[in-house]
mmCIF file of C-alpha atoms and ligand atoms in Angstrom:
data_model
loop_
_atom_site.group_PDB
_atom_site.id
_atom_site.type_symbol
_atom_site.label_atom_id
_atom_site.label_comp_id
_atom_site.label_asym_id
_atom_site.label_seq_id
_atom_site.Cartn_x
_atom_site.Cartn_y
_atom_site.Cartn_z
ATOM 1 C CA MET C 1 -23.015 -4.837 -58.583
ATOM 2 C CA PHE C 2 -20.250 -6.737 -56.830
ATOM 3 C CA LEU C 3 -17.808 -3.858 -57.171
ATOM 4 C CA LYS C 4 -20.376 -1.380 -55.909
ATOM 5 C CA LYS C 5 -20.964 -3.575 -52.854
ATOM 6 C CA ARG C 6 -17.218 -3.775 -52.147
ATOM 7 C CA ILE C 7 -16.893 -0.019 -52.430
ATOM 8 C CA ARG C 8 -19.842 0.433 -50.079
ATOM 9 C CA GLN C 9 -18.310 -2.001 -47.606
ATOM 10 C CA GLY C 10 -14.990 -0.204 -47.932
ATOM 11 C CA PHE C 11 -16.606 3.127 -47.116
ATOM 12 C CA PHE C 12 -18.425 1.544 -44.230
ATOM 13 C CA SER C 13 -15.195 0.138 -42.717
ATOM 14 C CA LEU C 14 -13.508 3.485 -43.178
ATOM 15 C CA PHE C 15 -16.434 5.182 -41.464
ATOM 16 C CA VAL C 16 -16.276 2.744 -38.508
ATOM 17 C CA ALA C 17 -12.505 3.148 -38.203
ATOM 18 C CA ALA C 18 -12.760 6.945 -38.356
ATOM 19 C CA SER C 19 -15.446 7.071 -35.687
ATOM 20 C CA LEU C 20 -13.480 4.763 -33.386
ATOM 21 C CA LEU C 21 -10.235 6.684 -33.827
ATOM 22 C CA PRO C 22 -11.096 9.614 -31.529
ATOM 23 C CA ALA C 23 -12.267 7.188 -28.822
ATOM 24 C CA TRP C 24 -9.010 5.286 -29.127
ATOM 25 C CA ALA C 25 -6.916 8.467 -29.042
ATOM 26 C CA PHE C 26 -8.985 9.728 -26.095
ATOM 27 C CA ALA C 27 -8.523 6.497 -24.127
ATOM 28 C CA GLY C 28 -4.810 6.674 -24.883
ATOM 29 C CA ALA C 29 -4.573 10.250 -23.632
ATOM 30 C CA LEU C 30 -6.408 9.318 -20.444
ATOM 31 C CA GLY C 31 -4.221 6.279 -20.141
ATOM 32 C CA ASN C 32 -7.140 3.877 -19.794
ATOM 33 C CA ILE C 33 -5.504 1.281 -22.012
ATOM 34 C CA ASP C 34 -3.462 -1.505 -20.368
ATOM 35 C CA ARG C 35 -0.174 0.193 -19.699
ATOM 36 C CA LEU C 36 1.597 -2.150 -17.315
ATOM 37 C CA GLU C 37 1.158 -5.332 -19.318
ATOM 38 C CA ASN C 38 4.805 -6.290 -19.003
ATOM 39 C CA LYS C 39 5.213 -5.303 -15.373
ATOM 40 C CA ASN C 40 5.280 -7.791 -12.522
ATOM 41 C CA VAL C 41 4.477 -6.335 -9.125
ATOM 42 C CA LEU C 42 5.053 -8.192 -5.873
ATOM 43 C CA PHE C 43 2.829 -7.520 -2.838
ATOM 44 C CA VAL C 44 4.247 -8.664 0.517
ATOM 45 C CA ILE C 45 1.535 -9.145 3.164
ATOM 46 C CA THR C 46 1.901 -9.818 6.886
ATOM 47 C CA SER C 47 1.150 -13.279 8.356
ATOM 48 C CA HIS C 48 0.912 -11.928 11.907
ATOM 49 C CA ASP C 49 -2.501 -11.830 13.602
ATOM 50 C CA GLN C 50 -1.932 -10.864 17.258
ATOM 51 C CA LEU C 51 -1.732 -7.276 18.522
ATOM 52 C CA GLY C 52 1.141 -7.993 20.927
ATOM 53 C CA ASP C 53 -0.017 -9.456 24.247
ATOM 54 C CA SER C 54 -3.335 -7.550 24.175
ATOM 55 C CA HIS C 55 -5.326 -10.609 23.004
ATOM 56 C CA ASN C 56 -6.647 -8.366 20.208
ATOM 57 C CA LYS C 57 -6.416 -9.457 16.587
ATOM 58 C CA THR C 58 -4.496 -7.661 13.869
ATOM 59 C CA GLY C 59 -3.190 -8.426 10.366
ATOM 60 C CA TYR C 60 -3.220 -6.447 7.112
ATOM 61 C CA TRP C 61 -5.592 -3.511 6.594
ATOM 62 C CA LEU C 62 -8.116 -4.511 3.921
ATOM 63 C CA GLU C 63 -8.391 -1.191 2.028
ATOM 64 C CA GLU C 64 -4.573 -0.952 1.839
ATOM 65 C CA LEU C 65 -4.426 -4.265 -0.009
ATOM 66 C CA ALA C 66 -7.649 -3.867 -2.000
ATOM 67 C CA ALA C 67 -7.165 -0.398 -3.549
ATOM 68 C CA PRO C 68 -3.588 -0.953 -4.796
ATOM 69 C CA TYR C 69 -4.520 -4.454 -6.028
ATOM 70 C CA GLU C 70 -7.517 -3.210 -8.017
ATOM 71 C CA ILE C 71 -5.800 -0.079 -9.367
ATOM 72 C CA LEU C 72 -2.602 -1.871 -10.426
ATOM 73 C CA SER C 73 -4.419 -4.828 -11.939
ATOM 74 C CA GLU C 74 -6.760 -2.495 -13.843
ATOM 75 C CA ALA C 75 -3.643 -0.770 -15.191
ATOM 76 C CA GLY C 76 -2.547 -4.172 -16.501
ATOM 77 C CA ALA C 77 0.093 -5.190 -13.949
ATOM 78 C CA ASN C 78 0.701 -8.866 -13.178
ATOM 79 C CA ILE C 79 0.404 -9.033 -9.389
ATOM 80 C CA THR C 80 1.881 -11.730 -7.159
ATOM 81 C CA LEU C 81 1.005 -11.987 -3.460
ATOM 82 C CA ALA C 82 3.489 -13.314 -0.913
ATOM 83 C CA SER C 83 3.677 -13.504 2.902
ATOM 84 C CA PRO C 84 6.138 -14.886 5.465
ATOM 85 C CA LEU C 85 4.052 -18.022 6.152
ATOM 86 C CA GLY C 86 2.322 -18.294 2.750
ATOM 87 C CA GLY C 87 -1.359 -19.195 2.366
ATOM 88 C CA LYS C 88 -4.211 -16.932 3.436
ATOM 89 C CA PRO C 89 -2.949 -13.974 5.482
ATOM 90 C CA PRO C 90 -4.916 -12.622 8.475
ATOM 91 C CA VAL C 91 -6.963 -9.451 8.000
ATOM 92 C CA ASP C 92 -7.356 -6.865 10.779
ATOM 93 C CA PRO C 93 -11.017 -7.373 11.817
ATOM 94 C CA ILE C 94 -11.458 -3.633 12.417
ATOM 95 C CA SER C 95 -10.621 -3.023 8.746
ATOM 96 C CA LEU C 96 -13.698 -5.108 7.834
ATOM 97 C CA LYS C 97 -16.064 -2.705 9.619
ATOM 98 C CA SER C 98 -18.338 -0.672 7.366
ATOM 99 C CA ALA C 99 -16.582 2.637 8.186
ATOM 100 C CA ALA C 100 -13.383 1.206 6.641
ATOM 101 C CA GLN C 101 -14.922 0.071 3.334
ATOM 102 C CA SER C 102 -14.457 1.776 -0.037
ATOM 103 C CA LYS C 103 -15.342 1.099 -3.660
ATOM 104 C CA TYR C 104 -12.053 -0.825 -3.888
ATOM 105 C CA THR C 105 -12.783 -3.129 -0.930
ATOM 106 C CA LYS C 106 -16.059 -4.041 -2.667
ATOM 107 C CA MET C 107 -14.350 -4.629 -6.019
ATOM 108 C CA PHE C 108 -11.685 -6.722 -4.280
ATOM 109 C CA LYS C 109 -14.272 -8.889 -2.498
ATOM 110 C CA HIS C 110 -15.876 -9.718 -5.854
ATOM 111 C CA ASP C 111 -12.586 -10.108 -7.754
ATOM 112 C CA GLN C 112 -12.262 -13.897 -8.060
ATOM 113 C CA GLN C 113 -8.695 -13.784 -9.301
ATOM 114 C CA ALA C 114 -7.724 -11.602 -6.331
ATOM 115 C CA GLN C 115 -9.518 -13.844 -3.812
ATOM 116 C CA GLU C 116 -7.872 -16.924 -5.288
ATOM 117 C CA ALA C 117 -4.416 -15.324 -5.102
ATOM 118 C CA LEU C 118 -5.118 -14.188 -1.525
ATOM 119 C CA SER C 119 -6.077 -17.689 -0.412
ATOM 120 C CA LYS C 120 -2.681 -19.047 -1.496
ATOM 121 C CA THR C 121 -0.014 -16.365 -1.149
ATOM 122 C CA LEU C 122 3.512 -17.562 -1.922
ATOM 123 C CA VAL C 123 5.915 -18.222 0.933
ATOM 124 C CA LEU C 124 8.234 -15.206 1.026
ATOM 125 C CA THR C 125 11.395 -17.360 1.133
ATOM 126 C CA SER C 126 10.516 -18.808 -2.287
ATOM 127 C CA VAL C 127 10.242 -15.397 -4.000
ATOM 128 C CA HIS C 128 12.940 -14.264 -6.467
ATOM 129 C CA PRO C 129 13.259 -10.453 -6.452
ATOM 130 C CA GLU C 130 14.618 -10.457 -10.035
ATOM 131 C CA ASP C 131 11.179 -11.631 -11.287
ATOM 132 C CA TYR C 132 9.507 -8.334 -10.273
ATOM 133 C CA ASP C 133 9.569 -4.672 -11.317
ATOM 134 C CA ALA C 134 8.291 -3.210 -8.037
ATOM 135 C CA VAL C 135 7.359 -4.297 -4.528
ATOM 136 C CA PHE C 136 4.486 -3.033 -2.371
ATOM 137 C CA TYR C 137 3.742 -3.693 1.304
ATOM 138 C CA PRO C 138 0.144 -3.088 2.545
ATOM 139 C CA GLY C 139 -0.142 -1.738 6.099
ATOM 140 C CA GLY C 140 -2.022 -2.784 9.194
ATOM 141 C CA HIS C 141 -0.156 -3.420 12.461
ATOM 142 C CA GLY C 142 0.938 -6.909 11.348
ATOM 143 C CA PRO C 143 4.169 -5.877 9.535
ATOM 144 C CA LEU C 144 5.564 -4.357 12.778
ATOM 145 C CA TYR C 145 5.780 -7.884 14.202
ATOM 146 C CA ASP C 146 6.726 -10.240 11.376
ATOM 147 C CA LEU C 147 8.266 -8.121 8.603
ATOM 148 C CA ALA C 148 10.418 -5.438 10.282
ATOM 149 C CA ASP C 149 12.920 -8.109 11.412
ATOM 150 C CA ASN C 150 12.294 -10.639 8.640
ATOM 151 C CA GLN C 151 15.576 -11.500 6.878
ATOM 152 C CA ASP C 152 13.862 -12.508 3.600
ATOM 153 C CA SER C 153 11.991 -9.203 3.500
ATOM 154 C CA ILE C 154 15.095 -7.184 4.380
ATOM 155 C CA ARG C 155 17.141 -8.901 1.634
ATOM 156 C CA LEU C 156 14.308 -8.472 -0.845
ATOM 157 C CA ILE C 157 14.026 -4.698 -0.264
ATOM 158 C CA GLU C 158 17.821 -4.328 -0.373
ATOM 159 C CA ASP C 159 17.798 -6.108 -3.773
ATOM 160 C CA PHE C 160 15.012 -3.872 -5.108
ATOM 161 C CA ALA C 161 16.781 -0.724 -3.882
ATOM 162 C CA LYS C 162 20.086 -1.826 -5.433
ATOM 163 C CA ALA C 163 18.313 -2.514 -8.756
ATOM 164 C CA LYS C 164 16.579 0.946 -8.593
ATOM 165 C CA LYS C 165 13.177 -0.725 -8.584
ATOM 166 C CA PRO C 166 10.375 1.105 -6.724
ATOM 167 C CA VAL C 167 9.707 0.114 -3.102
ATOM 168 C CA ALA C 168 6.210 1.231 -2.033
ATOM 169 C CA VAL C 169 5.073 1.295 1.614
ATOM 170 C CA LEU C 170 1.857 2.512 3.241
ATOM 171 C CA CYS C 171 0.613 3.463 6.710
ATOM 172 C CA HIS C 172 2.307 0.969 9.117
ATOM 173 C CA SER C 173 4.321 -0.841 6.472
ATOM 174 C CA PRO C 174 7.186 1.710 6.360
ATOM 175 C CA SER C 175 8.092 -0.341 9.482
ATOM 176 C CA VAL C 176 9.484 -2.961 7.064
ATOM 177 C CA LEU C 177 12.333 -0.517 6.270
ATOM 178 C CA LYS C 178 13.553 -0.584 9.898
ATOM 179 C CA ASN C 179 16.556 -2.843 9.309
ATOM 180 C CA VAL C 180 17.109 -2.275 5.589
ATOM 181 C CA LYS C 181 20.549 -0.916 4.628
ATOM 182 C CA ASP C 182 21.855 0.710 1.461
ATOM 183 C CA ILE C 183 25.038 -0.429 -0.337
ATOM 184 C CA ARG C 184 27.196 1.750 1.977
ATOM 185 C CA GLY C 185 25.702 0.089 5.052
ATOM 186 C CA ASP C 186 23.611 3.119 6.116
ATOM 187 C CA PHE C 187 19.894 2.839 6.822
ATOM 188 C CA LEU C 188 18.079 2.958 3.476
ATOM 189 C CA VAL C 189 15.719 5.644 4.835
ATOM 190 C CA ASN C 190 18.591 7.830 6.077
ATOM 191 C CA GLY C 191 18.261 11.250 4.418
ATOM 192 C CA ARG C 192 15.227 10.135 2.392
ATOM 193 C CA LYS C 193 11.835 11.859 2.377
ATOM 194 C CA ILE C 194 9.211 9.506 3.753
ATOM 195 C CA THR C 195 5.810 9.443 5.433
ATOM 196 C CA SER C 196 3.962 6.806 7.496
ATOM 197 C CA PHE C 197 1.131 6.415 9.984
ATOM 198 C CA SER C 198 1.900 9.248 12.417
ATOM 199 C CA ASP C 199 2.163 9.152 16.211
ATOM 200 C CA SER C 200 -0.987 11.303 16.457
ATOM 201 C CA GLU C 201 -2.874 8.878 14.195
ATOM 202 C CA GLU C 202 -1.583 6.013 16.358
ATOM 203 C CA ALA C 203 -3.037 7.892 19.349
ATOM 204 C CA GLY C 204 -6.296 8.385 17.449
ATOM 205 C CA ALA C 205 -6.441 4.703 16.495
ATOM 206 C CA ALA C 206 -5.735 3.548 20.063
ATOM 207 C CA LEU C 207 -8.417 5.836 21.472
ATOM 208 C CA ALA C 208 -10.866 4.849 18.741
ATOM 209 C CA ARG C 209 -10.290 1.099 19.021
ATOM 210 C CA LYS C 210 -13.077 0.894 21.569
ATOM 211 C CA TYR C 211 -15.187 3.212 19.428
ATOM 212 C CA TYR C 212 -14.339 1.933 15.952
ATOM 213 C CA TRP C 213 -17.937 2.431 14.894
ATOM 214 C CA VAL C 214 -17.574 6.191 15.318
ATOM 215 C CA PRO C 215 -17.549 7.779 11.833
ATOM 216 C CA LEU C 216 -14.267 9.288 10.694
ATOM 217 C CA PHE C 217 -15.565 12.871 10.639
ATOM 218 C CA LEU C 218 -16.408 12.555 14.355
ATOM 219 C CA GLN C 219 -13.014 11.007 15.113
ATOM 220 C CA LYS C 220 -11.493 14.092 13.501
ATOM 221 C CA LEU C 221 -12.991 16.185 16.342
ATOM 222 C CA GLY C 222 -10.486 14.472 18.635
ATOM 223 C CA ASN C 223 -7.487 15.434 16.508
ATOM 224 C CA GLY C 224 -6.354 18.299 18.762
ATOM 225 C CA HIS C 225 -5.986 15.892 21.688
ATOM 226 C CA THR C 226 -3.998 13.401 19.584
ATOM 227 C CA TYR C 227 -1.596 16.137 18.384
ATOM 228 C CA SER C 228 -0.757 17.090 21.972
ATOM 229 C CA LEU C 229 -0.356 13.421 22.962
ATOM 230 C CA ALA C 230 2.012 12.935 19.994
ATOM 231 C CA LYS C 231 4.394 15.550 21.463
ATOM 232 C CA LEU C 232 5.158 13.188 24.382
ATOM 233 C CA PRO C 233 8.383 11.154 24.260
ATOM 234 C CA GLN C 234 7.826 7.695 22.685
ATOM 235 C CA ASN C 235 7.875 5.823 26.024
ATOM 236 C CA GLN C 236 5.343 8.092 27.682
ATOM 237 C CA LEU C 237 3.086 8.080 24.644
ATOM 238 C CA MET C 238 3.134 4.260 24.465
ATOM 239 C CA GLU C 239 2.308 4.081 28.180
ATOM 240 C CA LYS C 240 -0.490 6.605 27.909
ATOM 241 C CA LEU C 241 -2.065 4.703 24.993
ATOM 242 C CA HIS C 242 -1.635 1.311 26.735
ATOM 243 C CA LEU C 243 0.562 0.230 23.832
ATOM 244 C CA LYS C 244 3.615 -0.671 25.967
ATOM 245 C CA GLY C 245 4.374 -4.339 25.342
ATOM 246 C CA VAL C 246 1.652 -4.259 22.671
ATOM 247 C CA LEU C 247 3.395 -2.428 19.798
ATOM 248 C CA PRO C 248 7.118 -3.147 19.317
ATOM 249 C CA PHE C 249 7.740 0.486 18.219
ATOM 250 C CA LEU C 250 6.042 3.533 16.729
ATOM 251 C CA THR C 251 6.600 3.830 12.977
ATOM 252 C CA GLU C 252 7.046 7.630 12.857
ATOM 253 C CA ASP C 253 9.616 7.559 15.681
ATOM 254 C CA MET C 254 11.542 4.652 14.135
ATOM 255 C CA LEU C 255 11.845 6.510 10.806
ATOM 256 C CA LYS C 256 13.055 9.705 12.507
ATOM 257 C CA GLU C 257 15.597 7.731 14.571
ATOM 258 C CA SER C 258 16.910 6.147 11.356
ATOM 259 C CA GLY C 259 17.615 9.584 9.864
ATOM 260 C CA ALA C 260 14.605 9.869 7.526
ATOM 261 C CA HIS C 261 13.169 13.280 6.610
ATOM 262 C CA TYR C 262 9.778 12.404 8.017
ATOM 263 C CA GLN C 263 6.815 14.263 6.488
ATOM 264 C CA ARG C 264 3.141 14.186 7.354
ATOM 265 C CA LYS C 265 -0.254 15.803 6.804
ATOM 266 C CA PRO C 266 -2.981 16.253 9.460
ATOM 267 C CA ASN C 267 -4.549 13.005 10.751
ATOM 268 C CA TRP C 268 -6.472 10.950 8.188
ATOM 269 C CA GLU C 269 -5.622 13.136 5.174
ATOM 270 C CA ALA C 270 -4.382 11.428 2.019
ATOM 271 C CA PHE C 271 -0.650 12.052 1.577
ATOM 272 C CA VAL C 272 1.974 10.381 -0.573
ATOM 273 C CA VAL C 273 5.719 11.081 -0.821
ATOM 274 C CA ASP C 274 7.971 9.805 -3.584
ATOM 275 C CA ASP C 275 11.665 10.046 -2.878
ATOM 276 C CA VAL C 276 13.816 9.544 -5.954
ATOM 277 C CA THR C 277 17.589 9.472 -5.510
ATOM 278 C CA ALA C 278 19.961 10.944 -8.105
ATOM 279 C CA ASP C 279 20.711 7.428 -9.348
ATOM 280 C CA GLY C 280 16.990 6.593 -9.783
ATOM 281 C CA GLY C 281 16.144 4.646 -6.608
ATOM 282 C CA VAL C 282 12.522 5.161 -5.557
ATOM 283 C CA ILE C 283 10.878 4.909 -2.149
ATOM 284 C CA LEU C 284 7.170 5.669 -2.410
ATOM 285 C CA SER C 285 5.284 6.058 0.864
ATOM 286 C CA GLY C 286 1.714 6.844 1.959
ATOM 287 C CA GLN C 287 0.616 8.125 5.370
ATOM 288 C CA ASN C 288 -2.592 6.282 6.215
ATOM 289 C CA PRO C 289 -5.444 4.148 4.796
ATOM 290 C CA GLN C 290 -6.839 7.306 3.152
ATOM 291 C CA SER C 291 -3.680 7.412 0.974
ATOM 292 C CA SER C 292 -3.956 3.955 -0.577
ATOM 293 C CA SER C 293 -5.449 4.850 -3.973
ATOM 294 C CA LEU C 294 -3.235 7.941 -4.340
ATOM 295 C CA LEU C 295 -0.183 5.774 -3.654
ATOM 296 C CA ALA C 296 -1.290 3.111 -6.140
ATOM 297 C CA LYS C 297 -1.887 5.686 -8.895
ATOM 298 C CA LYS C 298 1.547 7.187 -8.258
ATOM 299 C CA LEU C 299 3.114 3.722 -8.489
ATOM 300 C CA VAL C 300 1.390 3.169 -11.852
ATOM 301 C CA GLU C 301 2.795 6.527 -13.033
ATOM 302 C CA ILE C 302 6.316 5.583 -11.927
ATOM 303 C CA LEU C 303 6.125 2.136 -13.571
ATOM 304 C CA VAL C 304 4.796 3.631 -16.833
ATOM 305 C CA SER C 305 7.769 5.990 -16.973
ATOM 306 C CA LYS C 306 10.338 3.218 -16.260
HETATM 307 C C1 NAG L 1 2.955 -13.237 -13.726
HETATM 308 O O1 NAG L 1 3.546 -13.565 -12.494
HETATM 309 C C2 NAG L 1 3.698 -14.955 -12.287
HETATM 310 C C3 NAG L 1 4.209 -15.173 -10.873
HETATM 311 O O2 NAG L 1 5.401 -14.494 -10.638
HETATM 312 C C4 NAG L 1 4.639 -15.537 -13.334
HETATM 313 O O3 NAG L 1 4.753 -16.924 -13.152
HETATM 314 C C5 NAG L 1 4.094 -15.235 -14.723
HETATM 315 O O4 NAG L 1 5.023 -15.639 -15.685
HETATM 316 C C6 NAG L 1 3.843 -13.737 -14.874
HETATM 317 N N1 NAG L 1 3.171 -13.489 -16.142
HETATM 318 C C7 NAG L 1 3.676 -12.645 -17.030
HETATM 319 C C8 NAG L 1 2.851 -12.450 -18.262
HETATM 320 O O5 NAG L 1 4.737 -12.045 -16.879
HETATM 321 C C1 NAG L 2 -8.382 -4.469 22.649
HETATM 322 O O1 NAG L 2 -9.768 -4.458 22.378
HETATM 323 C C2 NAG L 2 -10.567 -3.911 23.412
HETATM 324 C C3 NAG L 2 -12.029 -4.096 23.072
HETATM 325 O O2 NAG L 2 -12.248 -4.055 21.703
HETATM 326 C C4 NAG L 2 -10.204 -2.451 23.613
HETATM 327 O O3 NAG L 2 -10.966 -1.912 24.654
HETATM 328 C C5 NAG L 2 -8.716 -2.336 23.903
HETATM 329 O O4 NAG L 2 -8.372 -0.971 23.929
HETATM 330 C C6 NAG L 2 -7.910 -3.037 22.847
HETATM 331 N N1 NAG L 2 -6.497 -3.009 23.231
HETATM 332 C C7 NAG L 2 -5.575 -2.596 22.383
HETATM 333 C C8 NAG L 2 -4.187 -2.566 22.913
HETATM 334 O O5 NAG L 2 -5.821 -2.268 21.249
#
């Protein structure tokens, strides 16, 4: 009797194992299993909340923090948030409007671990680059003001680049590369393929700021006008958009002036560029808020292969 029962149990376990095997193999093939368990990823968020002297608020763009946070943490990465001033960073209020929400902004709002980390970001000065495998900067206009010239941020990116660790930037955050040099003393972006929020999207955003409730598909009707505005020299464009003295510089123009091979898609289309140097250095960039999940998935791919 006893033996029979053991044999039956044995068969049963074998049956359970055999039926779970395909599911396990399938999950593995899809890559749904934790794959970045041993990877530490640093997010550097702006602490700046004023849009120049316009008395308008700015900060980080919610979707550009939320989607990469949720996608990387679901992939198993250990994420650390830091900002120049530490503590809770300011969010661009326009990025809280319903037109700017996604499934990731909702997940992020209900992610207690994420909200806890966000309420007490580390002070950037206290961060050790050697503790992390990659760094990511969410966009929003904030980084133009407090990260492009920030010595801690510049040193941090230079360390990551030297160590061939991925540097990922999105929308306005390629601005953080403005003063970053490579080991020869050239601009890091010189000769590299990169994208960012484009001048025509900047025009679109400036025109839409009064009409932020207008759905994106209607804003797209104004694209032709923004493309012709974007052909103007930087000074004239800034003046026309009332951004003179408001924005310190335009991200697309800064990248071109620093020798980058600037690439872009039409306004508000998802677009990601990964530039890998012969020696394995990676700059990963995304054009706009629509590119945030594409960029995050690409970063997971790069970290899995490292
Ligand atoms: C996750 O990151 C934190 C902060 O950098 C670090 O203290 C901790 O050791 C990391 N955990 C793992 C499992 O690497
Ligand atoms: C500031 O906000 C007001 C009202 O929301 C808007 O009309 C104006 O264009 C904004 N200015 C800038 C520089 O964004």
